[in-house]
Amino acid sequence: RSHAGPSGRREMTEEMLDPGDCPLMDVRNLVIGHGRRSVADVGSFTIAEREWWSLLGPNGCGKSTLVRTLLGILAPVSGEVRRFPSAVAFAGFVPQHGSPVAAIPLTVEESIDIGLAGLGLSRRARRERIGASVTECGLDGLERHDTARLSAGQRQRVQLARALARCPRLLFVDEPTTGLAALSEGRFIEVLQSRRRDGMAVVYVTHNLELAVRYGSHAVVFGERVHVGPVVETLGPPHRRIPREL
């Protein structure tokens, strides 16, 4: 069920955001790190469709290391990450703001098209996906523009459009709205919420506690210990588990 918010756009109710029963990733007794050097003992949890997992903690605590481990880029120090086939094939990633997308001489269309490599889509299917993600992310009219000439917010929406064009079931997002204006951040979150309504799960690295509490269903909070679970348990008042450095 949905209703029109102050902006006239459809907003999602709690009922629509209830987590699904379909697991996408199962983590068991996970210790993350680099090689044999341990960074954090994360423990066990399961990511299911429509969930929003916020990863919070001070710089250098292991948030990005956890993302790389869940994606299979890094091997666990110990423990297991079970990635269900459909989630592996259709996972997406939106890197940090300031990544080198603007340094590559590509148009918006070309940048999004790169993200479709390896999916075996026909040229027509690729065009359709590019057009849909351009509209979804508010990039209409910018398709032929050089990404280097776009604003920071527009470039970040290109990153999002490229990831969403793959129709991911699980999307990893690494601090994408840092330094963006409130309007750009709001549009970015709005797109993610719309995709969650259709079943996509989100793993979101952030320092923004308010955002994590408002939109998140679950959280991984890094500190002296790592706390994992529903937001009501990990981030509920009085936020005793949030590191001061955050």
Short mmCIF file of C-alpha atoms in Angstrom, two decimals:
data_model
loop_
_atom_site.label_atom_id
_atom_site.label_comp_id
_atom_site.label_asym_id
_atom_site.label_seq_id
_atom_site.Cartn_x
_atom_site.Cartn_y
_atom_site.Cartn_z
CA ARG A 1 0.00 0.00 0.00
CA SER A 2 1.24 3.51 -0.75
CA HIS A 3 0.12 7.09 -0.39
CA ALA A 4 1.07 10.44 -1.87
CA GLY A 5 3.56 12.39 0.19
CA PRO A 6 4.05 16.18 0.36
CA SER A 7 5.91 16.10 -2.95
CA GLY A 8 3.07 14.27 -4.68
CA ARG A 9 5.29 11.22 -5.22
CA ARG A 10 4.26 7.79 -4.01
CA GLU A 11 5.73 7.03 -0.60
CA MET A 12 6.23 3.59 0.85
CA THR A 13 4.49 2.52 4.01
CA GLU A 14 6.00 0.15 6.59
CA GLU A 15 3.79 -2.61 5.23
CA MET A 16 5.40 -2.27 1.79
CA LEU A 17 8.88 -2.32 3.32
CA ASP A 18 8.44 -5.49 5.37
CA PRO A 19 11.37 -7.79 4.60
CA GLY A 20 10.69 -10.67 2.28
CA ASP A 21 11.12 -14.37 2.94
CA CYS A 22 13.51 -14.97 0.05
CA PRO A 23 17.12 -15.12 1.30
CA LEU A 24 19.76 -13.62 -0.98
CA MET A 25 22.89 -14.10 1.13
CA ASP A 26 23.64 -16.17 4.23
CA VAL A 27 26.63 -15.28 6.43
CA ARG A 28 27.92 -17.72 9.06
CA ASN A 29 30.55 -17.04 11.77
CA LEU A 30 32.27 -14.49 9.53
CA VAL A 31 35.61 -12.93 10.40
CA ILE A 32 36.75 -10.36 7.83
CA GLY A 33 40.23 -9.07 7.11
CA HIS A 34 43.11 -9.06 4.66
CA GLY A 35 44.92 -12.33 4.19
CA ARG A 36 45.36 -13.77 7.66
CA ARG A 37 45.03 -10.39 9.41
CA SER A 38 41.66 -10.09 11.11
CA VAL A 39 39.80 -6.76 10.98
CA ALA A 40 36.46 -7.64 12.61
CA ASP A 41 34.37 -10.57 13.82
CA VAL A 42 31.02 -9.96 12.15
CA GLY A 43 29.21 -13.14 13.19
CA SER A 44 26.15 -14.55 11.43
CA PHE A 45 23.20 -12.99 9.59
CA THR A 46 21.01 -13.45 6.53
CA ILE A 47 20.12 -10.80 3.95
CA ALA A 48 16.65 -11.22 2.43
CA GLU A 49 14.75 -9.40 -0.31
CA ARG A 50 13.49 -5.88 0.41
CA GLU A 51 15.79 -5.47 3.42
CA TRP A 52 18.01 -2.41 3.90
CA TRP A 53 21.24 -3.18 5.74
CA SER A 54 23.14 -0.10 6.92
CA LEU A 55 26.84 -0.51 7.68
CA LEU A 56 27.98 2.10 10.22
CA GLY A 57 31.18 2.86 12.09
CA PRO A 58 34.28 5.07 12.07
CA ASN A 59 36.68 5.20 9.12
CA GLY A 60 38.92 2.15 8.88
CA CYS A 61 36.69 -0.07 11.02
CA GLY A 62 35.94 -2.62 8.29
CA LYS A 63 32.79 -1.44 6.50
CA SER A 64 34.29 -1.54 3.01
CA THR A 65 36.14 -4.75 3.86
CA LEU A 66 32.80 -6.36 4.71
CA VAL A 67 31.32 -5.21 1.41
CA ARG A 68 34.26 -6.64 -0.55
CA THR A 69 33.95 -9.91 1.36
CA LEU A 70 30.22 -10.19 0.73
CA LEU A 71 30.84 -9.51 -2.96
CA GLY A 72 33.51 -12.23 -3.08
CA ILE A 73 36.38 -9.84 -3.85
CA LEU A 74 38.07 -10.71 -0.55
CA ALA A 75 38.19 -14.14 1.05
CA PRO A 76 37.01 -14.43 4.69
CA VAL A 77 39.66 -14.92 7.36
CA SER A 78 37.24 -17.54 8.65
CA GLY A 79 33.57 -18.37 8.33
CA GLU A 80 31.39 -18.62 5.26
CA VAL A 81 29.39 -16.39 2.92
CA ARG A 82 26.75 -18.32 1.02
CA ARG A 83 25.56 -16.40 -2.02
CA PHE A 84 22.38 -17.71 -3.57
CA PRO A 85 22.72 -18.11 -7.37
CA SER A 86 20.14 -15.51 -8.37
CA ALA A 87 21.73 -12.92 -6.08
CA VAL A 88 25.22 -13.61 -7.38
CA ALA A 89 24.18 -13.24 -11.01
CA PHE A 90 22.25 -10.03 -10.38
CA ALA A 91 24.19 -8.13 -7.72
CA GLY A 92 25.02 -4.46 -8.27
CA PHE A 93 27.53 -2.04 -6.79
CA VAL A 94 27.54 1.76 -6.52
CA PRO A 95 31.00 3.03 -5.48
CA GLN A 96 31.85 6.00 -3.31
CA HIS A 97 31.25 9.52 -4.54
CA GLY A 98 34.44 10.70 -6.23
CA SER A 99 35.17 7.43 -8.04
CA PRO A 100 36.83 7.82 -11.47
CA VAL A 101 33.67 7.69 -13.60
CA ALA A 102 34.17 11.34 -14.56
CA ALA A 103 37.78 10.72 -15.61
CA ILE A 104 36.71 8.38 -18.42
CA PRO A 105 35.58 10.14 -21.64
CA LEU A 106 32.15 8.53 -21.90
CA THR A 107 28.64 9.79 -22.45
CA VAL A 108 25.94 8.97 -19.91
CA GLU A 109 24.54 6.28 -22.24
CA GLU A 110 27.96 4.71 -22.79
CA SER A 111 28.73 4.67 -19.08
CA ILE A 112 25.47 2.85 -18.30
CA ASP A 113 25.95 0.46 -21.20
CA ILE A 114 29.28 -0.69 -19.75
CA GLY A 115 27.39 -2.01 -16.74
CA LEU A 116 25.41 -4.39 -18.95
CA ALA A 117 28.49 -6.24 -20.17
CA GLY A 118 28.33 -9.98 -19.72
CA LEU A 119 24.55 -10.26 -19.46
CA GLY A 120 24.10 -11.51 -23.03
CA LEU A 121 21.41 -8.94 -23.85
CA SER A 122 20.40 -8.02 -27.38
CA ARG A 123 21.08 -4.50 -28.60
CA ARG A 124 17.38 -3.69 -28.30
CA ALA A 125 17.21 -5.01 -24.72
CA ARG A 126 20.28 -2.96 -23.81
CA ARG A 127 18.71 0.22 -25.23
CA GLU A 128 15.51 -0.45 -23.29
CA ARG A 129 17.36 -0.96 -20.01
CA ILE A 130 19.49 2.13 -20.55
CA GLY A 131 16.43 4.25 -21.30
CA ALA A 132 14.54 2.95 -18.28
CA SER A 133 17.41 3.57 -15.85
CA VAL A 134 18.05 7.05 -17.31
CA THR A 135 14.44 8.01 -16.62
CA GLU A 136 14.36 6.31 -13.23
CA CYS A 137 17.41 8.25 -12.04
CA GLY A 138 16.30 11.62 -13.43
CA LEU A 139 18.87 11.80 -16.23
CA ASP A 140 16.53 12.41 -19.18
CA GLY A 141 18.07 14.84 -21.66
CA LEU A 142 21.62 14.05 -20.51
CA GLU A 143 22.08 10.80 -22.42
CA ARG A 144 24.66 12.22 -24.88
CA HIS A 145 26.41 14.43 -22.33
CA ASP A 146 30.02 13.77 -21.32
CA THR A 147 30.00 12.46 -17.74
CA ALA A 148 33.02 14.67 -16.97
CA ARG A 149 30.85 17.77 -17.49
CA LEU A 150 28.08 16.69 -15.12
CA SER A 151 27.62 17.88 -11.55
CA ALA A 152 28.68 15.63 -8.67
CA GLY A 153 25.06 14.69 -8.00
CA GLN A 154 24.42 13.88 -11.66
CA ARG A 155 27.57 11.74 -11.88
CA GLN A 156 26.51 9.80 -8.82
CA ARG A 157 23.09 9.19 -10.39
CA VAL A 158 24.89 7.84 -13.47
CA GLN A 159 26.65 5.38 -11.18
CA LEU A 160 23.30 4.37 -9.73
CA ALA A 161 21.68 4.08 -13.17
CA ARG A 162 24.52 1.85 -14.37
CA ALA A 163 24.03 -0.50 -11.40
CA LEU A 164 20.24 -0.53 -11.65
CA ALA A 165 20.28 -1.27 -15.39
CA ARG A 166 21.43 -4.77 -14.44
CA CYS A 167 18.15 -5.22 -12.51
CA PRO A 168 19.99 -6.35 -9.37
CA ARG A 169 18.29 -8.30 -6.62
CA LEU A 170 20.96 -7.13 -4.18
CA LEU A 171 22.59 -3.69 -4.41
CA PHE A 172 25.72 -2.66 -2.52
CA VAL A 173 26.10 1.10 -2.06
CA ASP A 174 29.31 2.58 -0.61
CA GLU A 175 28.78 6.06 0.91
CA PRO A 176 27.25 7.46 -2.28
CA THR A 177 25.74 10.70 -0.98
CA THR A 178 28.70 12.12 0.94
CA GLY A 179 29.10 15.76 -0.05
CA LEU A 180 25.94 15.87 -2.16
CA ALA A 181 23.24 18.51 -1.79
CA ALA A 182 20.11 17.47 0.10
CA LEU A 183 18.05 17.46 -3.12
CA SER A 184 20.45 15.06 -4.85
CA GLU A 185 20.62 12.83 -1.78
CA GLY A 186 16.82 12.75 -1.56
CA ARG A 187 16.46 11.72 -5.21
CA PHE A 188 19.08 8.99 -4.74
CA ILE A 189 17.28 7.51 -1.72
CA GLU A 190 13.91 7.79 -3.45
CA VAL A 191 15.12 5.57 -6.30
CA LEU A 192 16.45 2.95 -3.87
CA GLN A 193 13.16 2.90 -1.99
CA SER A 194 11.24 2.39 -5.23
CA ARG A 195 13.40 -0.61 -6.11
CA ARG A 196 12.94 -2.06 -2.63
CA ARG A 197 9.22 -2.05 -3.25
CA ASP A 198 9.92 -4.39 -6.17
CA GLY A 199 11.97 -6.73 -4.00
CA MET A 200 15.56 -5.46 -4.23
CA ALA A 201 17.67 -5.58 -1.05
CA VAL A 202 20.18 -2.83 -0.21
CA VAL A 203 23.49 -2.95 1.67
CA TYR A 204 24.36 0.69 2.36
CA VAL A 205 27.66 1.98 3.81
CA THR A 206 27.08 5.30 5.57
CA HIS A 207 28.05 7.64 8.40
CA ASN A 208 24.52 9.07 8.43
CA LEU A 209 22.81 7.67 11.51
CA GLU A 210 19.54 9.48 10.79
CA LEU A 211 19.36 7.90 7.32
CA ALA A 212 20.09 4.44 8.73
CA VAL A 213 17.34 4.75 11.34
CA ARG A 214 14.80 6.21 8.92
CA TYR A 215 15.21 3.79 6.02
CA GLY A 216 17.08 0.77 7.36
CA SER A 217 15.53 -2.52 8.41
CA HIS A 218 18.84 -3.93 9.75
CA ALA A 219 22.30 -2.66 10.65
CA VAL A 220 25.88 -3.78 11.17
CA VAL A 221 27.46 -1.37 13.66
CA PHE A 222 31.25 -1.44 14.01
CA GLY A 223 32.86 -0.38 17.29
CA GLU A 224 34.77 -2.17 20.01
CA ARG A 225 32.47 -5.04 19.08
CA VAL A 226 30.34 -5.55 15.99
CA HIS A 227 26.59 -5.46 16.60
CA VAL A 228 24.35 -7.04 13.98
CA GLY A 229 20.57 -7.20 13.76
CA PRO A 230 17.32 -5.29 13.21
CA VAL A 231 17.54 -1.50 13.48
CA VAL A 232 15.21 -1.49 16.49
CA GLU A 233 17.85 -3.51 18.37
CA THR A 234 21.10 -2.09 17.01
CA LEU A 235 20.19 1.58 16.52
CA GLY A 236 17.19 2.09 18.77
CA PRO A 237 17.27 4.87 21.40
CA PRO A 238 19.45 5.80 23.13
CA HIS A 239 21.92 4.62 20.43
CA ARG A 240 24.28 3.25 23.08
CA ARG A 241 26.13 1.12 20.55
CA ILE A 242 27.12 3.88 18.14
CA PRO A 243 30.85 4.70 18.35
CA ARG A 244 31.54 8.33 19.32
CA GLU A 245 33.81 8.71 16.29
CA LEU A 246 30.79 8.21 14.01
#
